[in-house]
Tab-separated table of C-alpha atoms in Angstrom:
chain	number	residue	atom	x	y	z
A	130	UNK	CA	85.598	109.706	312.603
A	131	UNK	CA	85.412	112.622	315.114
A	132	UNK	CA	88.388	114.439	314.996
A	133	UNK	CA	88.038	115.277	318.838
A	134	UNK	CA	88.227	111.848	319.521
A	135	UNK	CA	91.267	110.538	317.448
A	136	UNK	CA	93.723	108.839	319.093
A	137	UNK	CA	96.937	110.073	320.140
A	138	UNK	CA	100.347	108.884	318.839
A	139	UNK	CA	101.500	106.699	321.236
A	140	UNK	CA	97.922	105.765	323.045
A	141	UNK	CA	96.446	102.001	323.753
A	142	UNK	CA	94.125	102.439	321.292
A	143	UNK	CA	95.549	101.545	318.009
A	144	UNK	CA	96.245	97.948	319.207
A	145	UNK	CA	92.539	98.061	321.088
A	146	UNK	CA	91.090	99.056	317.372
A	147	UNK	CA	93.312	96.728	315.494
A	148	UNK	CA	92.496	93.698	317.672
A	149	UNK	CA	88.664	94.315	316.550
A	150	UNK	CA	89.139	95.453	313.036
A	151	UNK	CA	90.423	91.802	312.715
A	152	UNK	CA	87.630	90.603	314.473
A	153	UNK	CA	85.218	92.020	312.074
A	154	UNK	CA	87.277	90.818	309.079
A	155	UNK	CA	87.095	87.466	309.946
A	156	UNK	CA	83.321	87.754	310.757
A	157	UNK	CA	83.165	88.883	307.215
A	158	UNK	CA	84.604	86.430	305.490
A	159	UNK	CA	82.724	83.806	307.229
A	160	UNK	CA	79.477	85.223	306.564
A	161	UNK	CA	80.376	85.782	302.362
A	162	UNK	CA	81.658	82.038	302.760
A	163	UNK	CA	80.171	79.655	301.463
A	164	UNK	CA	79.965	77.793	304.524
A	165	UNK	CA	75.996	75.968	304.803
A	166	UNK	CA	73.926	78.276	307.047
A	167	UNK	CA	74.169	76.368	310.647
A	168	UNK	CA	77.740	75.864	310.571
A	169	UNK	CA	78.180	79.786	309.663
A	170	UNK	CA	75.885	80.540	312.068
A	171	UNK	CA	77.808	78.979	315.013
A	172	UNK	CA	81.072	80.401	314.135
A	173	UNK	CA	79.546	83.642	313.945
A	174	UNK	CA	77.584	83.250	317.265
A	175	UNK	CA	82.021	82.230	318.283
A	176	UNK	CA	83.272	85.404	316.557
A	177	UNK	CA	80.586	87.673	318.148
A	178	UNK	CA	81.683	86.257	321.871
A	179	UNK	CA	85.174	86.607	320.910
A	180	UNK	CA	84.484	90.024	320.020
A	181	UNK	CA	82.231	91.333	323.570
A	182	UNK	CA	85.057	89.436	325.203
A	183	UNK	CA	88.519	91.277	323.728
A	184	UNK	CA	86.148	95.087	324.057
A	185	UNK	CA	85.386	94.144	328.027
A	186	UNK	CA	89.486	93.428	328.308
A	187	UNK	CA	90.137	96.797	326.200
A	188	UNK	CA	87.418	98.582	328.637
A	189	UNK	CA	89.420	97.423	331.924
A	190	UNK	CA	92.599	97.964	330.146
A	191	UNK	CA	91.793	101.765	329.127
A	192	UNK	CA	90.256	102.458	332.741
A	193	UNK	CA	92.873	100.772	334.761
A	194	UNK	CA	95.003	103.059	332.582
A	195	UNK	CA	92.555	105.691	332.977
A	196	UNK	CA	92.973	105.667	337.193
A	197	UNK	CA	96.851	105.431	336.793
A	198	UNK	CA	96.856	108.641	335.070
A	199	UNK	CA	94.444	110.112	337.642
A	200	UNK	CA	96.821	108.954	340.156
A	201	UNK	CA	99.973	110.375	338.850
A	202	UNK	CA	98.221	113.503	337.871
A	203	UNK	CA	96.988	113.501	342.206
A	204	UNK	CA	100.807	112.961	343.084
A	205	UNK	CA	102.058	115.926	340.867
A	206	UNK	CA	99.300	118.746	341.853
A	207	UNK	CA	100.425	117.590	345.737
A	208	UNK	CA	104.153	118.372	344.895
A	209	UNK	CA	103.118	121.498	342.809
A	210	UNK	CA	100.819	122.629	346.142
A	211	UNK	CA	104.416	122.887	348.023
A	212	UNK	CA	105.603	126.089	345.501
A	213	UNK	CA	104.118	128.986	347.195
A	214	UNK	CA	104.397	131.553	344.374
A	215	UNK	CA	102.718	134.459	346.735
A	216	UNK	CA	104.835	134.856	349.955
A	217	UNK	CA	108.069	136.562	348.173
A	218	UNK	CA	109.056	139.244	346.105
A	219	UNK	CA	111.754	138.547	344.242
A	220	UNK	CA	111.900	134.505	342.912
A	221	UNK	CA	114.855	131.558	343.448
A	222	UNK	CA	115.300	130.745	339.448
A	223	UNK	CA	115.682	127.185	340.524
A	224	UNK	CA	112.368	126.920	342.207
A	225	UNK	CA	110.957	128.614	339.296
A	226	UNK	CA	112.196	126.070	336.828
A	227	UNK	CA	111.489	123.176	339.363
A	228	UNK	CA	108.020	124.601	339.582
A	229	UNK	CA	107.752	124.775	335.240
A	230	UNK	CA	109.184	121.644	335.091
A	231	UNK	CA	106.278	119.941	337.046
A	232	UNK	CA	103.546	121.793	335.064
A	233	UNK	CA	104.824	120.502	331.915
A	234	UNK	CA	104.733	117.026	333.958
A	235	UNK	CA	101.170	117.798	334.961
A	236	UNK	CA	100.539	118.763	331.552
A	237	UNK	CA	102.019	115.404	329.775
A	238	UNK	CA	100.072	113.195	332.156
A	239	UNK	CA	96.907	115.100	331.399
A	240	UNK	CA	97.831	114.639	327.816
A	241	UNK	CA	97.643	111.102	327.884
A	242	UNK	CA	95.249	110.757	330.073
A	243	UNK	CA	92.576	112.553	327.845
A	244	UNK	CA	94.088	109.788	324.951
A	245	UNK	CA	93.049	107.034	327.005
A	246	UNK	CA	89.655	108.570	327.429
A	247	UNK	CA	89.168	109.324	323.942
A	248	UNK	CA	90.267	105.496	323.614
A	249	UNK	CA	87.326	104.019	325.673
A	250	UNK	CA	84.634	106.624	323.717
A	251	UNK	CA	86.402	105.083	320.399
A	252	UNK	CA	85.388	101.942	321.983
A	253	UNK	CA	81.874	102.696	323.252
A	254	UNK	CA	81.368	104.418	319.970
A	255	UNK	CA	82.148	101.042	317.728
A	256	UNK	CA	80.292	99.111	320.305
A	257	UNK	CA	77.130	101.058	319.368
A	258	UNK	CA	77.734	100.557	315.928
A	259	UNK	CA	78.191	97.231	316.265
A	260	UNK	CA	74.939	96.558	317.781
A	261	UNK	CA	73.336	99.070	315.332
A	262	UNK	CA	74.540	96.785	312.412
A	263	UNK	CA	73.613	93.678	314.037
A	264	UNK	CA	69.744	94.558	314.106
A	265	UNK	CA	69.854	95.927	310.728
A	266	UNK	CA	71.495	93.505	308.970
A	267	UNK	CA	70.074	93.258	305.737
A	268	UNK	CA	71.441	89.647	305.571
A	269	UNK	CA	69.535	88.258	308.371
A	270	UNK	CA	65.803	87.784	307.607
């Protein structure tokens, strides 16, 4: 895995990734069953839907969370446009630590929205794969 686009602690994804890890475990155990060919067949045709359905919920999950971030991120830079740094000499030290305090805010929400991000290219990334190992199955002839 990328590095650049690990997950951070605390971010949607882990629950995202372990919903279709289990997905894909099930889907291999039915197809090393020894289930006769039709009936395996169907289920996996049922674990495959299962599987574009629960990565379209994580992709409106992650972007819903994606525009909340944007949001909150819009609402701090408006409060931080208010601190005119520029029009005085000598600084109030409250102002100055009101005016830190909402960068590191700024700087928190960015933080997590970049995770959520990195969560839906996580997602597009196994999605690929998925479709990549699905035409070259070596099991399906």
């Amino acid at each position: 895995m990328d590095d650049n686009l690990a997950p951070l602690n605390g971010s949607p994804a882990p629950r995202q990734a372990d919903m279709l890890e289990a997905i894909r475990q099930v889907r291999n155990v039915v197809q090393s069953s020894a289930l006769d060919c039709g009936c395996r067949d169907r289920v996996s045709d049922a674990i495959q839907r299962l599987e574009t359905l629960e990565r379209k919920r994580a992709r409106k999950r992650l972007s819903s969370a994606v525009r909340e971030q944007k949001r909150k991120i819009s609402s701090l830079l408006s409060l931080l446009a208010d601190f005119d740094m520029q029009s005085s000499d000598s600084f109030d030290p409250g102002v100055l630590m009101e005016a830190s305090l909402l960068l590191s805010d700024i700087a928190a929400e960015a933080a997590a929205g970049s995770a959520l991000v990195r969560s839906l290219l996580l997602l597009e990334r196994h999605a690929e794969e998925q479709v990549f190992t699905q035409r070259h199955d070596p099991n399906e002839i």
